[in-house]
Amino acid sequence: MNDVIQSLILENPTKIVLLVLDGLGDLPNADKGGMTPLEAARTPNLDALAPNSTLGRLQPVAPGITPGSGPGHLGLFGYDPLRTIVGRGVLEALGAGIELKPGDVAARANFCTVDGAGVVTDRRAGRIPNETCARLVGMLQQGAARFDDVDVVLQAGKGHRFVAVFRGPGLGGEVSDADPHREGKPIPSARAQVLEAPHEKTARLVNAFIRRAGEVLKNEHPANAALARGFSARPHLPGYRDRFKLRAAAIAAYPMYRGVAQLAGMDVKVPGGETAADAFALARGVWGDHDFFFIHVKGTDMAGEDGDFDAKVAVIEQVDAALPQLMALAPDVLCVTGDHSTPVPMKGHSWHPVPVLIRARYGFSDGFTRFHEKTCRGGHLGILASKDLMAVLLANAGRLDKYGA
Amino acid sequence: MNDVIQSLILENPTKIVLLVLDGLGDLPNADKGGMTPLEAARTPNLDALAPNSTLGRLQPVAPGITPGSGPGHLGLFGYDPLRTIVGRGVLEALGAGIELKPGDVAARANFCTVDGAGVVTDRRAGRIPNETCARLVGMLQQGAARFDDVDVVLQAGKGHRFVAVFRGPGLGGEVSDADPHREGKPIPSARAQVLEAPHEKTARLVNAFIRRAGEVLKNEHPANAALARGFSARPHLPGYRDRFKLRAAAIAAYPMYRGVAQLAGMDVKVPGGETAADAFALARGVWGDHDFFFIHVKGTDMAGEDGDFDAKVAVIEQVDAALPQLMALAPDVLCVTGDHSTPVPMKGHSWHPVPVLIRARYGFSDGFTRFHEKTCRGGHLGILASKDLMAVLLANAGRLDKYGA
């Protein structure tokens, strides 16, 4: 499918905006008169767009599948999330703001407690404070940061958690966990799961790192050793420029989303704050140099995760209030949607399709007076797989040639 | 796709009910004011569920494809009916109530008439009465029931038809028909279509069976020989327990449906009668031991096949009247749908999508006051492939983990 799209790409001066309200989709909330946050929000600017826009719903991965943020965004960026696998370690590293380079292998790591015989007695080292984690990571950066020709890039996370990125020539990501996954067992050696030199090299260096970490930390308490799991190599994805001939900018306040966008070959930009207004201001600043703008707003997802209906409504209203700033740039194609649903009643991601609005010159005007989950059921787009959204946006931008004579 | 589902399965104490009204879907009937049977039926209990349920339509196989009962149910059970092939012989055997074992090869068979030179003069032996068929099958059971280490399990059907199941070690199902498919030709030898020992063994034994049948029947009139076709091995399908970690019960008055359910690894249960009330009573009896309940009601399909609008309405009303029995069990997820459409005006199966209703805690409440083909067009589920229904039911039961970080 994507090969077909790639073969049809045309270039023109159009500008496409993909505005993602993270976790936008929701359910009718019984205690709010059966309304969804998008339905309850006062959105005069979206309302003004709605009648002349195309509505519908996006299916992020497949029916019934609740996506994490990685698969959710990969779909929006035109990759099939069932075929484009971004490993746990890579997502964790991207989320920590580590800029991954080709060839990097990333892992999620923990500080843990081992007894004198090397048996893990607490996988989370008593859930040490963040400050302790940062101090211990500092110790490893001194004493366990290079093995042969490979650097280990470390970054402290919350409590017992940190990220380890192995950077150097000839590494592979198919390596088993150096983590027993339960107490009462010693730390297992990492092993290559594919018997080829790159994976074997990674396994060897991971084991050297874990050993050295144990030596460096041996007098610490309670965190006197380290575990690592979820090894994964930075995937090589064909990027927006090659696939779509688009100069793409990613504007996101949170590192995870910039990270996934960077995998897709976008130029990542950090707005001055977390609001839509901050993001739109930055879009104006980079408008001339790009054709495609992925703009990420996190607040809707956070409010959904908190089960806070009013907060989700407030974020949507903030976005709506700032929208004239974005419209003043006169994008040729504007798409407003989410990467997945995060319904308030569920306080978490869900499998429900996500409302989508596309405003473009030759879009089908659905004529609805509002944009929300219920009007979107009747929209022209029907239920569209997220991975196919890019093709629709390109088409609306006049950037896809006819297929066949 | 199914591997993904399998990798995300969670276990919890929820109960899922899949209530299948066979052939439920219909068309607006011009002589009934343009109503469908589901629309015309008085269904106060379904009406009470509708506003807080998710509606939509199921596509059993693919657009335009009219499914038989096998593919229709395989889809509902989460198998892709285009990839999961259950042979004719196997479906016939299941429909005859024969419990197939792994390794069994089943065939559809006919009594026929041959002349002195062995040429088939009537493939249906003058459409002999059922009693004659049963008597002749009895003769074969005496004289043609074992060849080498293989038993032939026989069961009389309607008129000239019967089922033959070859049971023994090392059999294969890739065997050509021992049936000329028209009069005026001799009975061809069965041949292995894949040149491997198991198929060759089956072909040899089939030919021995056909020869022996001719000897046993040679003095009978008009049925003095047998034909066999549609050889197929019992497929090995990954079952509900392995795929979904569900203890599944199949409650169906007709053997065919129990048979397909058995292929899917369900525990098959025979209700005391054919009505929904009988089935629901049995569901109550086995409620504690299972997590998933496939309940099959045949009457809607039979009424559709008969072109009897009022009879189809009556069956739907019977189901509705019994529904409180089922709801009293408080299933966490209730799905009401069909395996395909059997529109009254067509007197047969059709390709039209089938209305579906899902009632669950975190379902999207579509707010429609009734459940029928027309409201379902506007439902949240859109058009869903039947094979994806299981994922949606599992998601609604909280039995699917998030995909990706």
JSON list of N, CA and C in Angstrom, two decimals, chain A residues 126-189:
[
{"chain": "A", "resi": 126, "resn": "GLY", "atom": "N", "xyz": [13.22, -1.32, 46.70]},
{"chain": "A", "resi": 126, "resn": "GLY", "atom": "CA", "xyz": [12.44, -0.54, 47.67]},
{"chain": "A", "resi": 126, "resn": "GLY", "atom": "C", "xyz": [11.86, 0.74, 47.10]},
{"chain": "A", "resi": 127, "resn": "ARG", "atom": "N", "xyz": [11.78, 0.80, 45.75]},
{"chain": "A", "resi": 127, "resn": "ARG", "atom": "CA", "xyz": [11.24, 2.01, 45.10]},
{"chain": "A", "resi": 127, "resn": "ARG", "atom": "C", "xyz": [11.94, 3.27, 45.63]},
{"chain": "A", "resi": 128, "resn": "ILE", "atom": "N", "xyz": [13.24, 3.32, 45.37]},
{"chain": "A", "resi": 128, "resn": "ILE", "atom": "CA", "xyz": [14.07, 4.43, 45.83]},
{"chain": "A", "resi": 128, "resn": "ILE", "atom": "C", "xyz": [13.58, 5.78, 45.28]},
{"chain": "A", "resi": 129, "resn": "PRO", "atom": "N", "xyz": [13.89, 6.88, 45.96]},
{"chain": "A", "resi": 129, "resn": "PRO", "atom": "CA", "xyz": [13.48, 8.21, 45.48]},
{"chain": "A", "resi": 129, "resn": "PRO", "atom": "C", "xyz": [14.20, 8.58, 44.17]},
{"chain": "A", "resi": 130, "resn": "ASN", "atom": "N", "xyz": [13.60, 9.51, 43.44]},
{"chain": "A", "resi": 130, "resn": "ASN", "atom": "CA", "xyz": [14.18, 9.97, 42.17]},
{"chain": "A", "resi": 130, "resn": "ASN", "atom": "C", "xyz": [15.62, 10.48, 42.34]},
{"chain": "A", "resi": 131, "resn": "GLU", "atom": "N", "xyz": [15.85, 11.16, 43.45]},
{"chain": "A", "resi": 131, "resn": "GLU", "atom": "CA", "xyz": [17.19, 11.74, 43.66]},
{"chain": "A", "resi": 131, "resn": "GLU", "atom": "C", "xyz": [18.23, 10.63, 43.78]},
{"chain": "A", "resi": 132, "resn": "THR", "atom": "N", "xyz": [17.85, 9.58, 44.49]},
{"chain": "A", "resi": 132, "resn": "THR", "atom": "CA", "xyz": [18.77, 8.45, 44.63]},
{"chain": "A", "resi": 132, "resn": "THR", "atom": "C", "xyz": [19.06, 7.84, 43.27]},
{"chain": "A", "resi": 133, "resn": "CYS", "atom": "N", "xyz": [17.99, 7.69, 42.48]},
{"chain": "A", "resi": 133, "resn": "CYS", "atom": "CA", "xyz": [18.14, 7.13, 41.14]},
{"chain": "A", "resi": 133, "resn": "CYS", "atom": "C", "xyz": [19.15, 7.96, 40.34]},
{"chain": "A", "resi": 134, "resn": "ALA", "atom": "N", "xyz": [18.98, 9.27, 40.41]},
{"chain": "A", "resi": 134, "resn": "ALA", "atom": "CA", "xyz": [19.87, 10.16, 39.64]},
{"chain": "A", "resi": 134, "resn": "ALA", "atom": "C", "xyz": [21.32, 10.01, 40.13]},
{"chain": "A", "resi": 135, "resn": "ARG", "atom": "N", "xyz": [21.50, 9.90, 41.43]},
{"chain": "A", "resi": 135, "resn": "ARG", "atom": "CA", "xyz": [22.85, 9.76, 41.98]},
{"chain": "A", "resi": 135, "resn": "ARG", "atom": "C", "xyz": [23.48, 8.44, 41.52]},
{"chain": "A", "resi": 136, "resn": "LEU", "atom": "N", "xyz": [22.70, 7.37, 41.56]},
{"chain": "A", "resi": 136, "resn": "LEU", "atom": "CA", "xyz": [23.24, 6.06, 41.16]},
{"chain": "A", "resi": 136, "resn": "LEU", "atom": "C", "xyz": [23.56, 6.04, 39.66]},
{"chain": "A", "resi": 137, "resn": "VAL", "atom": "N", "xyz": [22.68, 6.67, 38.87]},
{"chain": "A", "resi": 137, "resn": "VAL", "atom": "CA", "xyz": [22.96, 6.75, 37.44]},
{"chain": "A", "resi": 137, "resn": "VAL", "atom": "C", "xyz": [24.28, 7.51, 37.22]},
{"chain": "A", "resi": 138, "resn": "GLY", "atom": "N", "xyz": [24.49, 8.55, 38.03]},
{"chain": "A", "resi": 138, "resn": "GLY", "atom": "CA", "xyz": [25.76, 9.28, 37.96]},
{"chain": "A", "resi": 138, "resn": "GLY", "atom": "C", "xyz": [26.95, 8.38, 38.25]},
{"chain": "A", "resi": 139, "resn": "MET", "atom": "N", "xyz": [26.81, 7.50, 39.23]},
{"chain": "A", "resi": 139, "resn": "MET", "atom": "CA", "xyz": [27.90, 6.56, 39.54]},
{"chain": "A", "resi": 139, "resn": "MET", "atom": "C", "xyz": [28.17, 5.64, 38.35]},
{"chain": "A", "resi": 140, "resn": "LEU", "atom": "N", "xyz": [27.10, 5.16, 37.72]},
{"chain": "A", "resi": 140, "resn": "LEU", "atom": "CA", "xyz": [27.29, 4.27, 36.56]},
{"chain": "A", "resi": 140, "resn": "LEU", "atom": "C", "xyz": [27.93, 5.05, 35.40]},
{"chain": "A", "resi": 141, "resn": "GLN", "atom": "N", "xyz": [27.54, 6.32, 35.25]},
{"chain": "A", "resi": 141, "resn": "GLN", "atom": "CA", "xyz": [28.13, 7.12, 34.17]},
{"chain": "A", "resi": 141, "resn": "GLN", "atom": "C", "xyz": [29.64, 7.26, 34.37]},
{"chain": "A", "resi": 142, "resn": "GLN", "atom": "N", "xyz": [30.05, 7.25, 35.62]},
{"chain": "A", "resi": 142, "resn": "GLN", "atom": "CA", "xyz": [31.49, 7.28, 35.90]},
{"chain": "A", "resi": 142, "resn": "GLN", "atom": "C", "xyz": [32.13, 5.93, 35.63]},
{"chain": "A", "resi": 143, "resn": "GLY", "atom": "N", "xyz": [31.49, 4.86, 36.13]},
{"chain": "A", "resi": 143, "resn": "GLY", "atom": "CA", "xyz": [32.19, 3.57, 36.19]},
{"chain": "A", "resi": 143, "resn": "GLY", "atom": "C", "xyz": [31.72, 2.51, 35.22]},
{"chain": "A", "resi": 144, "resn": "ALA", "atom": "N", "xyz": [30.65, 2.77, 34.48]},
{"chain": "A", "resi": 144, "resn": "ALA", "atom": "CA", "xyz": [30.11, 1.69, 33.65]},
{"chain": "A", "resi": 144, "resn": "ALA", "atom": "C", "xyz": [29.54, 2.26, 32.35]},
{"chain": "A", "resi": 145, "resn": "ALA", "atom": "N", "xyz": [30.30, 3.17, 31.74]},
{"chain": "A", "resi": 145, "resn": "ALA", "atom": "CA", "xyz": [29.75, 3.90, 30.61]},
{"chain": "A", "resi": 145, "resn": "ALA", "atom": "C", "xyz": [30.38, 3.52, 29.27]},
{"chain": "A", "resi": 146, "resn": "ARG", "atom": "N", "xyz": [31.40, 2.69, 29.29]},
{"chain": "A", "resi": 146, "resn": "ARG", "atom": "CA", "xyz": [32.01, 2.29, 28.02]},
{"chain": "A", "resi": 146, "resn": "ARG", "atom": "C", "xyz": [32.56, 0.88, 28.13]},
{"chain": "A", "resi": 147, "resn": "PHE", "atom": "N", "xyz": [32.25, 0.07, 27.11]},
{"chain": "A", "resi": 147, "resn": "PHE", "atom": "CA", "xyz": [32.71, -1.31, 27.05]},
{"chain": "A", "resi": 147, "resn": "PHE", "atom": "C", "xyz": [33.19, -1.55, 25.63]},
{"chain": "A", "resi": 148, "resn": "ASP", "atom": "N", "xyz": [34.47, -1.85, 25.50]},
{"chain": "A", "resi": 148, "resn": "ASP", "atom": "CA", "xyz": [35.07, -1.96, 24.17]},
{"chain": "A", "resi": 148, "resn": "ASP", "atom": "C", "xyz": [34.79, -0.67, 23.39]},
{"chain": "A", "resi": 149, "resn": "ASP", "atom": "N", "xyz": [34.21, -0.80, 22.21]},
{"chain": "A", "resi": 149, "resn": "ASP", "atom": "CA", "xyz": [33.97, 0.39, 21.38]},
{"chain": "A", "resi": 149, "resn": "ASP", "atom": "C", "xyz": [32.54, 0.92, 21.53]},
{"chain": "A", "resi": 150, "resn": "VAL", "atom": "N", "xyz": [31.89, 0.54, 22.60]},
{"chain": "A", "resi": 150, "resn": "VAL", "atom": "CA", "xyz": [30.47, 0.89, 22.76]},
{"chain": "A", "resi": 150, "resn": "VAL", "atom": "C", "xyz": [30.27, 1.77, 24.00]},
{"chain": "A", "resi": 151, "resn": "ASP", "atom": "N", "xyz": [29.56, 2.88, 23.80]},
{"chain": "A", "resi": 151, "resn": "ASP", "atom": "CA", "xyz": [29.18, 3.75, 24.92]},
{"chain": "A", "resi": 151, "resn": "ASP", "atom": "C", "xyz": [27.82, 3.33, 25.45]},
{"chain": "A", "resi": 152, "resn": "VAL", "atom": "N", "xyz": [27.66, 3.47, 26.75]},
{"chain": "A", "resi": 152, "resn": "VAL", "atom": "CA", "xyz": [26.34, 3.27, 27.33]},
{"chain": "A", "resi": 152, "resn": "VAL", "atom": "C", "xyz": [25.82, 4.64, 27.79]},
{"chain": "A", "resi": 153, "resn": "VAL", "atom": "N", "xyz": [24.76, 5.08, 27.12]},
{"chain": "A", "resi": 153, "resn": "VAL", "atom": "CA", "xyz": [24.15, 6.36, 27.45]},
{"chain": "A", "resi": 153, "resn": "VAL", "atom": "C", "xyz": [23.05, 6.09, 28.48]},
{"chain": "A", "resi": 154, "resn": "LEU", "atom": "N", "xyz": [23.14, 6.75, 29.60]},
{"chain": "A", "resi": 154, "resn": "LEU", "atom": "CA", "xyz": [22.22, 6.45, 30.70]},
{"chain": "A", "resi": 154, "resn": "LEU", "atom": "C", "xyz": [21.40, 7.68, 31.05]},
{"chain": "A", "resi": 155, "resn": "GLN", "atom": "N", "xyz": [20.16, 7.45, 31.43]},
{"chain": "A", "resi": 155, "resn": "GLN", "atom": "CA", "xyz": [19.35, 8.57, 31.89]},
{"chain": "A", "resi": 155, "resn": "GLN", "atom": "C", "xyz": [18.43, 8.09, 33.00]},
{"chain": "A", "resi": 156, "resn": "ALA", "atom": "N", "xyz": [18.47, 8.81, 34.10]},
{"chain": "A", "resi": 156, "resn": "ALA", "atom": "CA", "xyz": [17.63, 8.45, 35.25]},
{"chain": "A", "resi": 156, "resn": "ALA", "atom": "C", "xyz": [16.17, 8.69, 34.94]},
{"chain": "A", "resi": 157, "resn": "GLY", "atom": "N", "xyz": [15.32, 7.83, 35.50]},
{"chain": "A", "resi": 157, "resn": "GLY", "atom": "CA", "xyz": [13.87, 8.00, 35.34]},
{"chain": "A", "resi": 157, "resn": "GLY", "atom": "C", "xyz": [13.24, 8.17, 36.70]},
{"chain": "A", "resi": 158, "resn": "LYS", "atom": "N", "xyz": [12.02, 7.67, 36.84]},
{"chain": "A", "resi": 158, "resn": "LYS", "atom": "CA", "xyz": [11.31, 7.81, 38.11]},
{"chain": "A", "resi": 158, "resn": "LYS", "atom": "C", "xyz": [11.65, 6.65, 39.03]},
{"chain": "A", "resi": 159, "resn": "GLY", "atom": "N", "xyz": [11.92, 6.95, 40.29]},
{"chain": "A", "resi": 159, "resn": "GLY", "atom": "CA", "xyz": [12.17, 5.91, 41.29]},
{"chain": "A", "resi": 159, "resn": "GLY", "atom": "C", "xyz": [13.32, 5.02, 40.87]},
{"chain": "A", "resi": 160, "resn": "HIS", "atom": "N", "xyz": [13.05, 3.74, 40.77]},
{"chain": "A", "resi": 160, "resn": "HIS", "atom": "CA", "xyz": [14.10, 2.75, 40.49]},
{"chain": "A", "resi": 160, "resn": "HIS", "atom": "C", "xyz": [14.42, 2.65, 39.00]},
{"chain": "A", "resi": 161, "resn": "ARG", "atom": "N", "xyz": [13.73, 3.37, 38.16]},
{"chain": "A", "resi": 161, "resn": "ARG", "atom": "CA", "xyz": [13.85, 3.15, 36.72]},
{"chain": "A", "resi": 161, "resn": "ARG", "atom": "C", "xyz": [14.86, 4.05, 36.04]},
{"chain": "A", "resi": 162, "resn": "PHE", "atom": "N", "xyz": [15.57, 3.52, 35.07]},
{"chain": "A", "resi": 162, "resn": "PHE", "atom": "CA", "xyz": [16.39, 4.35, 34.21]},
{"chain": "A", "resi": 162, "resn": "PHE", "atom": "C", "xyz": [16.44, 3.74, 32.81]},
{"chain": "A", "resi": 163, "resn": "VAL", "atom": "N", "xyz": [17.03, 4.47, 31.89]},
{"chain": "A", "resi": 163, "resn": "VAL", "atom": "CA", "xyz": [17.13, 4.01, 30.51]},
{"chain": "A", "resi": 163, "resn": "VAL", "atom": "C", "xyz": [18.61, 3.82, 30.18]},
{"chain": "A", "resi": 164, "resn": "ALA", "atom": "N", "xyz": [18.92, 2.76, 29.46]},
{"chain": "A", "resi": 164, "resn": "ALA", "atom": "CA", "xyz": [20.29, 2.51, 29.01]},
{"chain": "A", "resi": 164, "resn": "ALA", "atom": "C", "xyz": [20.29, 2.35, 27.50]},
{"chain": "A", "resi": 165, "resn": "VAL", "atom": "N", "xyz": [21.08, 3.14, 26.83]},
{"chain": "A", "resi": 165, "resn": "VAL", "atom": "CA", "xyz": [21.20, 3.03, 25.38]},
{"chain": "A", "resi": 165, "resn": "VAL", "atom": "C", "xyz": [22.63, 2.63, 25.04]},
{"chain": "A", "resi": 166, "resn": "PHE", "atom": "N", "xyz": [22.78, 1.55, 24.32]},
{"chain": "A", "resi": 166, "resn": "PHE", "atom": "CA", "xyz": [24.09, 1.06, 23.88]},
{"chain": "A", "resi": 166, "resn": "PHE", "atom": "C", "xyz": [24.35, 1.63, 22.50]},
{"chain": "A", "resi": 167, "resn": "ARG", "atom": "N", "xyz": [25.45, 2.35, 22.39]},
{"chain": "A", "resi": 167, "resn": "ARG", "atom": "CA", "xyz": [25.73, 3.08, 21.15]},
{"chain": "A", "resi": 167, "resn": "ARG", "atom": "C", "xyz": [27.15, 2.74, 20.66]},
{"chain": "A", "resi": 168, "resn": "GLY", "atom": "N", "xyz": [27.20, 2.15, 19.49]},
{"chain": "A", "resi": 168, "resn": "GLY", "atom": "CA", "xyz": [28.51, 1.79, 18.95]},
{"chain": "A", "resi": 168, "resn": "GLY", "atom": "C", "xyz": [28.31, 0.92, 17.73]},
{"chain": "A", "resi": 169, "resn": "PRO", "atom": "N", "xyz": [29.40, 0.53, 17.08]},
{"chain": "A", "resi": 169, "resn": "PRO", "atom": "CA", "xyz": [29.25, -0.22, 15.82]},
{"chain": "A", "resi": 169, "resn": "PRO", "atom": "C", "xyz": [28.79, -1.66, 16.04]},
{"chain": "A", "resi": 170, "resn": "GLY", "atom": "N", "xyz": [27.97, -2.14, 15.13]},
{"chain": "A", "resi": 170, "resn": "GLY", "atom": "CA", "xyz": [27.68, -3.56, 15.03]},
{"chain": "A", "resi": 170, "resn": "GLY", "atom": "C", "xyz": [26.83, -4.14, 16.14]},
{"chain": "A", "resi": 171, "resn": "LEU", "atom": "N", "xyz": [25.85, -3.39, 16.63]},
{"chain": "A", "resi": 171, "resn": "LEU", "atom": "CA", "xyz": [24.98, -3.91, 17.68]},
{"chain": "A", "resi": 171, "resn": "LEU", "atom": "C", "xyz": [23.64, -4.36, 17.11]},
{"chain": "A", "resi": 172, "resn": "GLY", "atom": "N", "xyz": [23.03, -5.37, 17.73]},
{"chain": "A", "resi": 172, "resn": "GLY", "atom": "CA", "xyz": [21.70, -5.84, 17.35]},
{"chain": "A", "resi": 172, "resn": "GLY", "atom": "C", "xyz": [20.78, -5.84, 18.55]},
{"chain": "A", "resi": 173, "resn": "GLY", "atom": "N", "xyz": [19.49, -5.78, 18.31]},
{"chain": "A", "resi": 173, "resn": "GLY", "atom": "CA", "xyz": [18.54, -5.63, 19.42]},
{"chain": "A", "resi": 173, "resn": "GLY", "atom": "C", "xyz": [17.85, -6.91, 19.85]},
{"chain": "A", "resi": 174, "resn": "GLU", "atom": "N", "xyz": [18.17, -8.04, 19.21]},
{"chain": "A", "resi": 174, "resn": "GLU", "atom": "CA", "xyz": [17.44, -9.28, 19.55]},
{"chain": "A", "resi": 174, "resn": "GLU", "atom": "C", "xyz": [18.14, -9.98, 20.70]},
{"chain": "A", "resi": 175, "resn": "VAL", "atom": "N", "xyz": [17.92, -9.45, 21.89]},
{"chain": "A", "resi": 175, "resn": "VAL", "atom": "CA", "xyz": [18.64, -9.90, 23.07]},
{"chain": "A", "resi": 175, "resn": "VAL", "atom": "C", "xyz": [17.63, -10.12, 24.19]},
{"chain": "A", "resi": 176, "resn": "SER", "atom": "N", "xyz": [17.79, -11.22, 24.91]},
{"chain": "A", "resi": 176, "resn": "SER", "atom": "CA", "xyz": [16.85, -11.53, 26.00]},
{"chain": "A", "resi": 176, "resn": "SER", "atom": "C", "xyz": [17.16, -10.67, 27.22]},
{"chain": "A", "resi": 177, "resn": "ASP", "atom": "N", "xyz": [16.19, -10.59, 28.11]},
{"chain": "A", "resi": 177, "resn": "ASP", "atom": "CA", "xyz": [16.28, -9.71, 29.27]},
{"chain": "A", "resi": 177, "resn": "ASP", "atom": "C", "xyz": [17.35, -10.16, 30.27]},
{"chain": "A", "resi": 178, "resn": "ALA", "atom": "N", "xyz": [18.06, -9.19, 30.81]},
{"chain": "A", "resi": 178, "resn": "ALA", "atom": "CA", "xyz": [18.94, -9.45, 31.96]},
{"chain": "A", "resi": 178, "resn": "ALA", "atom": "C", "xyz": [18.13, -9.08, 33.20]},
{"chain": "A", "resi": 179, "resn": "ASP", "atom": "N", "xyz": [17.10, -9.85, 33.43]},
{"chain": "A", "resi": 179, "resn": "ASP", "atom": "CA", "xyz": [16.11, -9.54, 34.47]},
{"chain": "A", "resi": 179, "resn": "ASP", "atom": "C", "xyz": [15.36, -10.84, 34.75]},
{"chain": "A", "resi": 180, "resn": "PRO", "atom": "N", "xyz": [15.34, -11.30, 35.98]},
{"chain": "A", "resi": 180, "resn": "PRO", "atom": "CA", "xyz": [14.64, -12.56, 36.27]},
{"chain": "A", "resi": 180, "resn": "PRO", "atom": "C", "xyz": [13.12, -12.38, 36.29]},
{"chain": "A", "resi": 181, "resn": "HIS", "atom": "N", "xyz": [12.64, -11.13, 36.28]},
{"chain": "A", "resi": 181, "resn": "HIS", "atom": "CA", "xyz": [11.20, -10.81, 36.30]},
{"chain": "A", "resi": 181, "resn": "HIS", "atom": "C", "xyz": [10.51, -11.23, 37.57]},
{"chain": "A", "resi": 182, "resn": "ARG", "atom": "N", "xyz": [11.26, -11.81, 38.52]},
{"chain": "A", "resi": 182, "resn": "ARG", "atom": "CA", "xyz": [10.69, -12.01, 39.87]},
{"chain": "A", "resi": 182, "resn": "ARG", "atom": "C", "xyz": [11.81, -12.17, 40.89]},
{"chain": "A", "resi": 183, "resn": "GLU", "atom": "N", "xyz": [11.44, -12.01, 42.12]},
{"chain": "A", "resi": 183, "resn": "GLU", "atom": "CA", "xyz": [12.43, -12.12, 43.18]},
{"chain": "A", "resi": 183, "resn": "GLU", "atom": "C", "xyz": [12.81, -13.59, 43.41]},
{"chain": "A", "resi": 184, "resn": "GLY", "atom": "N", "xyz": [13.94, -13.77, 44.11]},
{"chain": "A", "resi": 184, "resn": "GLY", "atom": "CA", "xyz": [14.32, -15.13, 44.50]},
{"chain": "A", "resi": 184, "resn": "GLY", "atom": "C", "xyz": [15.17, -15.85, 43.48]},
{"chain": "A", "resi": 185, "resn": "LYS", "atom": "N", "xyz": [15.57, -15.15, 42.42]},
{"chain": "A", "resi": 185, "resn": "LYS", "atom": "CA", "xyz": [16.41, -15.77, 41.39]},
{"chain": "A", "resi": 185, "resn": "LYS", "atom": "C", "xyz": [17.58, -14.85, 41.10]},
{"chain": "A", "resi": 186, "resn": "PRO", "atom": "N", "xyz": [18.67, -15.39, 40.60]},
{"chain": "A", "resi": 186, "resn": "PRO", "atom": "CA", "xyz": [19.78, -14.53, 40.21]},
{"chain": "A", "resi": 186, "resn": "PRO", "atom": "C", "xyz": [19.46, -13.79, 38.92]},
{"chain": "A", "resi": 187, "resn": "ILE", "atom": "N", "xyz": [20.28, -12.79, 38.61]},
{"chain": "A", "resi": 187, "resn": "ILE", "atom": "CA", "xyz": [20.09, -12.04, 37.35]},
{"chain": "A", "resi": 187, "resn": "ILE", "atom": "C", "xyz": [20.55, -12.94, 36.20]},
{"chain": "A", "resi": 188, "resn": "PRO", "atom": "N", "xyz": [19.67, -13.24, 35.28]},
{"chain": "A", "resi": 188, "resn": "PRO", "atom": "CA", "xyz": [20.10, -14.11, 34.17]},
{"chain": "A", "resi": 188, "resn": "PRO", "atom": "C", "xyz": [21.01, -13.33, 33.21]},
{"chain": "A", "resi": 189, "resn": "SER", "atom": "N", "xyz": [21.87, -14.04, 32.52]},
{"chain": "A", "resi": 189, "resn": "SER", "atom": "CA", "xyz": [22.67, -13.40, 31.48]},
{"chain": "A", "resi": 189, "resn": "SER", "atom": "C", "xyz": [21.77, -13.06, 30.30]}
]
